[in-house]
PDB file of C-alpha atoms in Angstrom:
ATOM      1  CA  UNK A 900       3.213  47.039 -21.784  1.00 40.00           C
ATOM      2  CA  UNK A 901       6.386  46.981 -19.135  1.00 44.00           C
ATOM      3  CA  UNK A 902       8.455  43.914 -19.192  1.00 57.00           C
ATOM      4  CA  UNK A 903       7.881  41.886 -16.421  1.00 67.00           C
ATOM      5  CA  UNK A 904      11.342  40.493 -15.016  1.00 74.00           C
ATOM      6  CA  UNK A 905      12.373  38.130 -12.523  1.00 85.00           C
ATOM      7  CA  UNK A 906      14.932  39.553  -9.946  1.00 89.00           C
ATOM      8  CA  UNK A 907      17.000  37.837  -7.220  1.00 92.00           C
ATOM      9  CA  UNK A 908      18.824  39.376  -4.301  1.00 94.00           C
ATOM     10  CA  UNK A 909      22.657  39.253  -4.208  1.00 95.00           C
ATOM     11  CA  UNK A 910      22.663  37.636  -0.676  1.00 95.00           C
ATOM     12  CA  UNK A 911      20.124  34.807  -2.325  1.00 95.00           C
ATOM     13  CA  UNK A 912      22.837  34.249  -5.286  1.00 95.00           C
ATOM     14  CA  UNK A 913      25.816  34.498  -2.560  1.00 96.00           C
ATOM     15  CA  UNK A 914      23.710  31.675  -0.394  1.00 95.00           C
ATOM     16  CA  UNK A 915      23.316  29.422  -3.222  1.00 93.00           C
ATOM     17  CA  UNK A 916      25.793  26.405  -2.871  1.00 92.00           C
ATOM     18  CA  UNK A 917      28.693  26.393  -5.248  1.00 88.00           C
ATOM     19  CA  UNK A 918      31.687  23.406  -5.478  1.00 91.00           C
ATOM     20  CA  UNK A 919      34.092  26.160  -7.520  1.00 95.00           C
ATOM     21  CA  UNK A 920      36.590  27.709  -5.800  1.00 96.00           C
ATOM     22  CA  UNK A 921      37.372  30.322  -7.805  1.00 97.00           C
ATOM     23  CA  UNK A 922      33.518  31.630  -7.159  1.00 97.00           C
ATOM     24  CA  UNK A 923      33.678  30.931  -3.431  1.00 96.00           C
ATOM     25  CA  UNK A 924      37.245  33.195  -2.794  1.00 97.00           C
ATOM     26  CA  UNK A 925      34.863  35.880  -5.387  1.00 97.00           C
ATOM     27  CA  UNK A 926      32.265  35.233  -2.477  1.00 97.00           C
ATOM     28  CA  UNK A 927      34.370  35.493   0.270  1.00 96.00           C
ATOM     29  CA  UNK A 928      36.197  38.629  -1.217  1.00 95.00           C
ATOM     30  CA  UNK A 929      32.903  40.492  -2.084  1.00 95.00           C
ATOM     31  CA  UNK A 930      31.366  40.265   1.192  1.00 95.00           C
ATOM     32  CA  UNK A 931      34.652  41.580   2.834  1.00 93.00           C
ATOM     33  CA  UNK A 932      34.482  44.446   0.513  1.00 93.00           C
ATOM     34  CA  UNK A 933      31.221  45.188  -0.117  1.00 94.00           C
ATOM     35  CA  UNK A 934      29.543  48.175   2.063  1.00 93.00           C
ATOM     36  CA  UNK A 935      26.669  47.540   4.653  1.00 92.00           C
ATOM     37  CA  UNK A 936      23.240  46.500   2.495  1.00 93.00           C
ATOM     38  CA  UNK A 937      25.228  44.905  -0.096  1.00 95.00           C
ATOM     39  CA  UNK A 938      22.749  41.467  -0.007  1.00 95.00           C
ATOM     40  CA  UNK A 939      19.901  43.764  -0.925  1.00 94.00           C
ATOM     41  CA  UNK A 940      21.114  44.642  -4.126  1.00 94.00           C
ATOM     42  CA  UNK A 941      18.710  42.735  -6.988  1.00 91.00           C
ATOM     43  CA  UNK A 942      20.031  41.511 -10.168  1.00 90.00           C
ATOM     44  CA  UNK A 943      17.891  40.143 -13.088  1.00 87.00           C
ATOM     45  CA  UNK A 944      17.950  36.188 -12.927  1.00 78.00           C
ATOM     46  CA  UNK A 945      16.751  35.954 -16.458  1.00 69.00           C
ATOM     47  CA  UNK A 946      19.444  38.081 -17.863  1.00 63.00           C
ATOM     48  CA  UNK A 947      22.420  36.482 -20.249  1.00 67.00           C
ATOM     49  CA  UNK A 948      25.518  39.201 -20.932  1.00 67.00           C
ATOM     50  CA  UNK A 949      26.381  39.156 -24.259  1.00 68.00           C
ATOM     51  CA  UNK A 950      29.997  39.555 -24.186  1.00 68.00           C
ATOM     52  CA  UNK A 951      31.292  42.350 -26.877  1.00 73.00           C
ATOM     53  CA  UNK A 952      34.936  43.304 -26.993  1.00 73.00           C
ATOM     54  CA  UNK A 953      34.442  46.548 -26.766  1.00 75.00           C
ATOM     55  CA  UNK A 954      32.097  45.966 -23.374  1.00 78.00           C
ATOM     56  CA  UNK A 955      34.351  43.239 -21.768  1.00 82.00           C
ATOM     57  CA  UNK A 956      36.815  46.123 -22.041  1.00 82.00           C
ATOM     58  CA  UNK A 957      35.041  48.237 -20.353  1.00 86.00           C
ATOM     59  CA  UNK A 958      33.261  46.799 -17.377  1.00 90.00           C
ATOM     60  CA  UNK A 959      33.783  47.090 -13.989  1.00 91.00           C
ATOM     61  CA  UNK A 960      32.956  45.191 -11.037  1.00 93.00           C
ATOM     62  CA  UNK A 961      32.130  46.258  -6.961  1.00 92.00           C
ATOM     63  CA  UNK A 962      35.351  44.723  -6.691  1.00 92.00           C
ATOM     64  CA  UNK A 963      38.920  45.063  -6.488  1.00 91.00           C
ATOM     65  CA  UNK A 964      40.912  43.900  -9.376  1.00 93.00           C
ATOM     66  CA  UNK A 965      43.523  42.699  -7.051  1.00 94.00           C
ATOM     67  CA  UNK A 966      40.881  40.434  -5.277  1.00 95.00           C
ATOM     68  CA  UNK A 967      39.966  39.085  -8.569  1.00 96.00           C
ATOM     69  CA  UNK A 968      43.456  38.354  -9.582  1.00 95.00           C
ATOM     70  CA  UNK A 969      43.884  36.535  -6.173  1.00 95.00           C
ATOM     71  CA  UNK A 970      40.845  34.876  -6.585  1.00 96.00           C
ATOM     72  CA  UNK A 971      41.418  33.263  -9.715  1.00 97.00           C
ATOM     73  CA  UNK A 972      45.261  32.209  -8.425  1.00 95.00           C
ATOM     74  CA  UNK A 973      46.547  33.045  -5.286  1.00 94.00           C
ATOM     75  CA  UNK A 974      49.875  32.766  -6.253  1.00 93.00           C
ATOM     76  CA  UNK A 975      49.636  35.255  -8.837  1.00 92.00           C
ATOM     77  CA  UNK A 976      52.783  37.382  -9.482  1.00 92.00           C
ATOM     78  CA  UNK A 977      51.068  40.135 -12.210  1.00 93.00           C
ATOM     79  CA  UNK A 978      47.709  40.472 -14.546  1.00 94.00           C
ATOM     80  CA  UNK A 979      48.371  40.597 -17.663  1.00 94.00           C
ATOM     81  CA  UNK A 980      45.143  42.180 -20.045  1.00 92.00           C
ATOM     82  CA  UNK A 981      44.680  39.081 -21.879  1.00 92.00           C
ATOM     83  CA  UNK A 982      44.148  36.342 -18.610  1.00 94.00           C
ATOM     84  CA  UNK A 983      42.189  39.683 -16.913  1.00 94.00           C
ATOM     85  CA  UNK A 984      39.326  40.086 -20.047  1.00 92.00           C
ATOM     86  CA  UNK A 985      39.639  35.144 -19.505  1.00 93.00           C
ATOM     87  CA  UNK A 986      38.632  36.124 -16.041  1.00 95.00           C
ATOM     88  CA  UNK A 987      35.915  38.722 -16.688  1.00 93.00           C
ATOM     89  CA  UNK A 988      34.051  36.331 -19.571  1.00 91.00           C
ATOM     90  CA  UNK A 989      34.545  33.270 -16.713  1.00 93.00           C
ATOM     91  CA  UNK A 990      32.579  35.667 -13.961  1.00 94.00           C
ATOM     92  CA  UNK A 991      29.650  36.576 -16.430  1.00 90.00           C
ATOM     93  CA  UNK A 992      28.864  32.863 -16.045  1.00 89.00           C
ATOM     94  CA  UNK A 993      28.444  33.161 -12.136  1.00 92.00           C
ATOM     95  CA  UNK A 994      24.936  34.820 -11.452  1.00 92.00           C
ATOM     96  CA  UNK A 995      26.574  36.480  -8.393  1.00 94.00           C
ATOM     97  CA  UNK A 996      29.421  37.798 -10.123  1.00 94.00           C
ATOM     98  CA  UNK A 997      26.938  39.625 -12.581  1.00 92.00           C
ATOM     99  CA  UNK A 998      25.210  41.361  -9.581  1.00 93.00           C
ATOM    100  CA  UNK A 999      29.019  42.863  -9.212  1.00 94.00           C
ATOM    101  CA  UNK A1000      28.817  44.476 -12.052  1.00 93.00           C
ATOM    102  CA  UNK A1001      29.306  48.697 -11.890  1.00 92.00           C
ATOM    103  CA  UNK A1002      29.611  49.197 -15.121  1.00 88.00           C
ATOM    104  CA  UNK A1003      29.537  50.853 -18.238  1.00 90.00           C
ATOM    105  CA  UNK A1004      25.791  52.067 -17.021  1.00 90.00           C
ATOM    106  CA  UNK A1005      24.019  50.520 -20.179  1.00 87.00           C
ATOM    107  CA  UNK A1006      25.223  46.906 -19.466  1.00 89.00           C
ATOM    108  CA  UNK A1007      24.464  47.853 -15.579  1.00 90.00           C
ATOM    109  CA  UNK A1008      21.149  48.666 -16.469  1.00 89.00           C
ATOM    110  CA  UNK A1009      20.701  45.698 -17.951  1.00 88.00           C
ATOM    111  CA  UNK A1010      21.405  43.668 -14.932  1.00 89.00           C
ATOM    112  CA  UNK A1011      19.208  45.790 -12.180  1.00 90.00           C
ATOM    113  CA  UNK A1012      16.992  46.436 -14.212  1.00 86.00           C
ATOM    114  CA  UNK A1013      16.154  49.888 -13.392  1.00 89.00           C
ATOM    115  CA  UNK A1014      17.857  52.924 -13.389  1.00 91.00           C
ATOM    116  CA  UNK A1015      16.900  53.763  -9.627  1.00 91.00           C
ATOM    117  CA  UNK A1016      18.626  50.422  -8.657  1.00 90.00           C
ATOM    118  CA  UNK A1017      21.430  51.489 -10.655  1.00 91.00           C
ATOM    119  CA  UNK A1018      21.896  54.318  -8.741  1.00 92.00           C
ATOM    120  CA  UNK A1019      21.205  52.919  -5.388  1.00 90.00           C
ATOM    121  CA  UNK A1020      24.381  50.932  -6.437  1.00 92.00           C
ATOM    122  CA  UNK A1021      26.854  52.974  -7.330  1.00 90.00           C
ATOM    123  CA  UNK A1022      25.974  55.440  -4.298  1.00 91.00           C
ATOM    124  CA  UNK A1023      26.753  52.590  -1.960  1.00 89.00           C
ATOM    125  CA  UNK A1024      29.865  51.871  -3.172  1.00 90.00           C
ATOM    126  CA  UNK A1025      30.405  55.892  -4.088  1.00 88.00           C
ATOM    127  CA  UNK A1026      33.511  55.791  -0.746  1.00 86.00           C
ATOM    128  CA  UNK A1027      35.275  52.711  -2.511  1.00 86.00           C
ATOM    129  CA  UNK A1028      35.985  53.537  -5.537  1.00 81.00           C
ATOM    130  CA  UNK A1029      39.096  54.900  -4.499  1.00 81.00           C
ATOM    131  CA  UNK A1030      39.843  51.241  -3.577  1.00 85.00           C
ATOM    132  CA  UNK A1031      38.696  50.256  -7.154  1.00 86.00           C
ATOM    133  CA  UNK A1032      42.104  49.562  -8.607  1.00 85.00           C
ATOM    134  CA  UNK A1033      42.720  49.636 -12.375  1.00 88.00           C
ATOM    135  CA  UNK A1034      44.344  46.002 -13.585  1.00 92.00           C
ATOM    136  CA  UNK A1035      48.017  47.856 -14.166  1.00 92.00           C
ATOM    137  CA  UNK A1036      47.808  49.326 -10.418  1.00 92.00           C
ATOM    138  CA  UNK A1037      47.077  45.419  -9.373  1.00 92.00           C
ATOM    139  CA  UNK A1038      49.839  43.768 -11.561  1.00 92.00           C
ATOM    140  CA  UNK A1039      52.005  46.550 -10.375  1.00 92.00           C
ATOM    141  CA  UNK A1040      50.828  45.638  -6.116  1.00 91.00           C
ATOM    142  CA  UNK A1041      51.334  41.896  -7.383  1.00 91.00           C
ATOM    143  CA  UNK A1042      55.075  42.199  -8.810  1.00 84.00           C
ATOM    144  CA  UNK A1043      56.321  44.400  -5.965  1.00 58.00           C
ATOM    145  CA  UNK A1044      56.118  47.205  -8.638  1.00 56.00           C
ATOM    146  CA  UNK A1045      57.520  46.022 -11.237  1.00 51.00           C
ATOM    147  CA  UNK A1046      54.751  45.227 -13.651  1.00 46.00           C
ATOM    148  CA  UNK A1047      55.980  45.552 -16.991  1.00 49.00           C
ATOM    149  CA  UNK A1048      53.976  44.896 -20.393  1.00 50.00           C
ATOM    150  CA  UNK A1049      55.528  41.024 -22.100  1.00 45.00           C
ATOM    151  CA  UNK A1050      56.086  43.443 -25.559  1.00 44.00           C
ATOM    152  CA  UNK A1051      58.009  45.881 -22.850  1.00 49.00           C
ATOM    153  CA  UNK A1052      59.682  43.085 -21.412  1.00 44.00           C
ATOM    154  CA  UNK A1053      61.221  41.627 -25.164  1.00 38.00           C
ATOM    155  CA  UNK A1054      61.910  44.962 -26.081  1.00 44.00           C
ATOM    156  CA  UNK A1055      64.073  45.997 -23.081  1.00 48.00           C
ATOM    157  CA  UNK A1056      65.720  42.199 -22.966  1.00 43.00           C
ATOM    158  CA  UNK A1057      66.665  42.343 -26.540  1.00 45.00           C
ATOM    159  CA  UNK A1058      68.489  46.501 -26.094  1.00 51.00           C
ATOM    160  CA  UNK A1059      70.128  44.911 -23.259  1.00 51.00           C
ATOM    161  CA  UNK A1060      71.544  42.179 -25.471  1.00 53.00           C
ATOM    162  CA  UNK A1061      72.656  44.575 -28.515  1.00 55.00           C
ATOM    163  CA  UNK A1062      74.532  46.846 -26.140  1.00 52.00           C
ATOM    164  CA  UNK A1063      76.569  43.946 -24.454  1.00 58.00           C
ATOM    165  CA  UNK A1064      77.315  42.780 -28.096  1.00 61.00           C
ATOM    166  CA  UNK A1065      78.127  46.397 -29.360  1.00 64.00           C
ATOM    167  CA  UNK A1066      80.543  46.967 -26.101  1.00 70.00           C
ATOM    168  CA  UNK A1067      82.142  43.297 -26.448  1.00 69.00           C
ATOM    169  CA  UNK A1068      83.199  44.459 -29.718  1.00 72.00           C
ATOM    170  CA  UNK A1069      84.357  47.647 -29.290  1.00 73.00           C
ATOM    171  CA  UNK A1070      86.478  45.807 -26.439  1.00 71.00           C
ATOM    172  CA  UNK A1071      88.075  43.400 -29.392  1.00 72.00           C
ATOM    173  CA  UNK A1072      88.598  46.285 -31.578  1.00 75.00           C
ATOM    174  CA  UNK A1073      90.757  47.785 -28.806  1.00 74.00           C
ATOM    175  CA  UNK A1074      92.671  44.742 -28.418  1.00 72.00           C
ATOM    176  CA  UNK A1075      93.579  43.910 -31.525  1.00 72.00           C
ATOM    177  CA  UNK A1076      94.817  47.420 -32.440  1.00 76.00           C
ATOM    178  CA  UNK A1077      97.190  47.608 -29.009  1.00 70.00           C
ATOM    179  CA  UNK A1078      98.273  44.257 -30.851  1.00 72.00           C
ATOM    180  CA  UNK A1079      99.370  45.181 -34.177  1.00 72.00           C
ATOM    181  CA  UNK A1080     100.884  48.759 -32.093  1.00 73.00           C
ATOM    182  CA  UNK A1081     102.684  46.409 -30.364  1.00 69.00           C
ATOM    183  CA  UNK A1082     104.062  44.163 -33.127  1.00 70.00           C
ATOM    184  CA  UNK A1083     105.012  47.249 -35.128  1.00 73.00           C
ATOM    185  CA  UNK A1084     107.036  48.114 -32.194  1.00 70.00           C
ATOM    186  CA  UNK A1085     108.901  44.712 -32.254  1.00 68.00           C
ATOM    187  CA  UNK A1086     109.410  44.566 -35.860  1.00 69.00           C
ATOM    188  CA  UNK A1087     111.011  48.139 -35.936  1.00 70.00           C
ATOM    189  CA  UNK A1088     112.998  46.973 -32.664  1.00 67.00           C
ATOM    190  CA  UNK A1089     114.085  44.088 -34.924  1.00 63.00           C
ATOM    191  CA  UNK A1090     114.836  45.683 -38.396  1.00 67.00           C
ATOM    192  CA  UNK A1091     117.255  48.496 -35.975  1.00 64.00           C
ATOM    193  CA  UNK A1092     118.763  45.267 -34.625  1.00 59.00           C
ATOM    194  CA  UNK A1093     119.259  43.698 -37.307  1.00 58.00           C
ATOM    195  CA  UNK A1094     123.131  43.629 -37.597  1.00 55.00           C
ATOM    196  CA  UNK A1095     123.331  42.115 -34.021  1.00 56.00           C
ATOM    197  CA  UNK A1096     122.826  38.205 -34.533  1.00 52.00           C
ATOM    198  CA  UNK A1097     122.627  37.419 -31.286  1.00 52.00           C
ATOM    199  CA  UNK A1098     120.557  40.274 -30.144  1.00 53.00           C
ATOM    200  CA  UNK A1099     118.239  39.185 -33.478  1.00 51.00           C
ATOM    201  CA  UNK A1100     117.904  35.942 -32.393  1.00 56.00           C
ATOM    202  CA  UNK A1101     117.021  37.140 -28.432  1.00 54.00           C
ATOM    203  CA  UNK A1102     114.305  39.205 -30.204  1.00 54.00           C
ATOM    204  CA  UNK A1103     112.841  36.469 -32.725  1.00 58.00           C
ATOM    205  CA  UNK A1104     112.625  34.003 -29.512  1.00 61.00           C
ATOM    206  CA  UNK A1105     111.018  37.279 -27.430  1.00 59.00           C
ATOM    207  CA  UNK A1106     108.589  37.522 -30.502  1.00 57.00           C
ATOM    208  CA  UNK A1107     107.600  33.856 -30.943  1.00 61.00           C
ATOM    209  CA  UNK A1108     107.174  34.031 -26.808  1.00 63.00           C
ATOM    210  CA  UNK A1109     105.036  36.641 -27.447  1.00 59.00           C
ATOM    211  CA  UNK A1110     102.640  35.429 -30.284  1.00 60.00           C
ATOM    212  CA  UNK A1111     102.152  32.281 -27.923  1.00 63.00           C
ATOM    213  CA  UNK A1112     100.980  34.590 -24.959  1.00 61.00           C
ATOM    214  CA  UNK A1113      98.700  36.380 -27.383  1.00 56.00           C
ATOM    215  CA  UNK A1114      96.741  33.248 -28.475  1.00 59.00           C
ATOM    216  CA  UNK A1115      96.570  31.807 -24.796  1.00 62.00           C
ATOM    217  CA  UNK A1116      94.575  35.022 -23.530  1.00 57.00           C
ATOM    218  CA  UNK A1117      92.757  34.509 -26.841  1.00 56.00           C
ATOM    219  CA  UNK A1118      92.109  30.879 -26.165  1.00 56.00           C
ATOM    220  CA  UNK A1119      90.805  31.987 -22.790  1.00 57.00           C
ATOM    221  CA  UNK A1120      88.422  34.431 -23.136  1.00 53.00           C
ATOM    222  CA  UNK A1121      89.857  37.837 -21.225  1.00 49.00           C
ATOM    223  CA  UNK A1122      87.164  39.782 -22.250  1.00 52.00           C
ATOM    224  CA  UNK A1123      85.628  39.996 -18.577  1.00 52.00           C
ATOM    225  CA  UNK A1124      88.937  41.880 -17.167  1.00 54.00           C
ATOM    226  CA  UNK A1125      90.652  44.841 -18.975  1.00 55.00           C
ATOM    227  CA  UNK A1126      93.051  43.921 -21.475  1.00 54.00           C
ATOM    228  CA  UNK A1127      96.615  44.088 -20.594  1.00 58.00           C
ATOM    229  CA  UNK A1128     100.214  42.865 -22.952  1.00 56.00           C
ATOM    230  CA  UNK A1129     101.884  40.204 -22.279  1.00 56.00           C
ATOM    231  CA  UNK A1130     105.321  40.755 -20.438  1.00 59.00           C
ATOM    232  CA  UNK A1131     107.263  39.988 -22.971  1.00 54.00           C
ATOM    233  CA  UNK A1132     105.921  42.630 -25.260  1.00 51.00           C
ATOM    234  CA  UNK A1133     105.998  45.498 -22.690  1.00 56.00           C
ATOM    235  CA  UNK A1134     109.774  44.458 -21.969  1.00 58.00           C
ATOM    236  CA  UNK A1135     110.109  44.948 -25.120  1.00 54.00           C
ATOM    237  CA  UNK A1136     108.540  47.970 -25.766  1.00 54.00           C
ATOM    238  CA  UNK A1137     110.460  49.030 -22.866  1.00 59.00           C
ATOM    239  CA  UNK A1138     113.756  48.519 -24.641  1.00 56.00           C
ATOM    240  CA  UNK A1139     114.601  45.520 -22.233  1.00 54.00           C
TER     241      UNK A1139
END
């Protein structure tokens, strides 16, 4: 013996009276979308969706996933996978919502009831599924293109943050040997000079000068401009 089933139309559940309004922008959306015949369409009343992982994955609705995005917050700036499969489980509980429902064809089934209504479905809505955007190619229209996985997103922030560290050391590594190629320089000025008292002296001062200009860049953090000797040092480098 068949089954006997009881069916409602989807312009009966879009009629019935509804306080959400998350359901009425889904209303409003749907019947902007939707092709010519679209209240017709019957949907089991009696039937509950039983919600697998594998299916919530899986199913599609006659509607944009950028419409649903909006619809649940229409200040939404991407959709993530996680908040998308929150959103799916929330429409199953909306009668109307599960007359959107395209597929997979067994849970589909389910819903119409028959595989001719099936089919009278997805033949209506056979010139929009080009308009049927995947949640990625919605995230990506919501960010201005720039939709980018939260893993993605840790992964590039921390690279950035190694190279900066890696260059900023390689900078002080740089620095401090120009330093000590410097001091050599001085103390082989100074040992040459050494006979000279007065010109000894001139150079100890010159050197103390210098050690006091070396911890003041220090002290002030020149990283963010190339590094460059003190004058002192490059006067005396220079023989001055």
């Amino acid at each position: 013996m068949a089954a006997s089933y009881s069916f409602a139309s989807l312009g009966e559940l879009y009629d019935e009276p509804s306080e959400d309004e998350v359901l009425a922008r889904l209303k409003i959306a749907a019947a902007g979308f939707l092709p010519e015949g679209w209240k017709d369409w019957r949907v089991r009343k009696d039937h509950v969706v039983h919600m697998e992982p594998s299916v919530l994955n899986k199913m599609r609705f006659c509607l944009s996933a950028l419409e649903i995005a909006k619809a649940f917050n229409p200040d939404a700036k991407c959709l993530k996978e996680r908040p998308y499969r929150d959103m799916k489980v929330k429409m199953m509980s909306w009668p109307f919502c599960v007359g959107l429902i395209l597929g997979p064809p067994s849970l589909a089934l389910q819903v119409r009831g028959s595989a001719l209504h099936c089919e009278l479905v997805t033949q209506s809505v056979k010139n929009l599924r080009g308009l049927l955007m995947t949640r990625k190619e919605a995230s990506k229209l919501l960010g201005d293109g720039s939709e980018t996985d939260e893993s993605e997103s840790c992964s590039q922030s921390t690279s950035k943050q190694r190279v900066s560290t890696t260059s900023r050391l390689k900078c002080l590594e740089a620095e401090s040997a120009a330093t000590r190629s410097l001091l050599q320089e001085i103390l082989s000025r100074l040992d040459r000079k050494g006979n000279d008292t007065g010109d000894s002296d001139l150079e100890e001062d010159q050197a103390e000068e210098f050690m006091e200009e070396v911890e003041s860049e220090r002290e002030s953090d020149a990283g963010s401009t190339p590094w460059r000797a003190p004058e002192v040092v490059l006067q005396l480098a220079n023989g001055r």
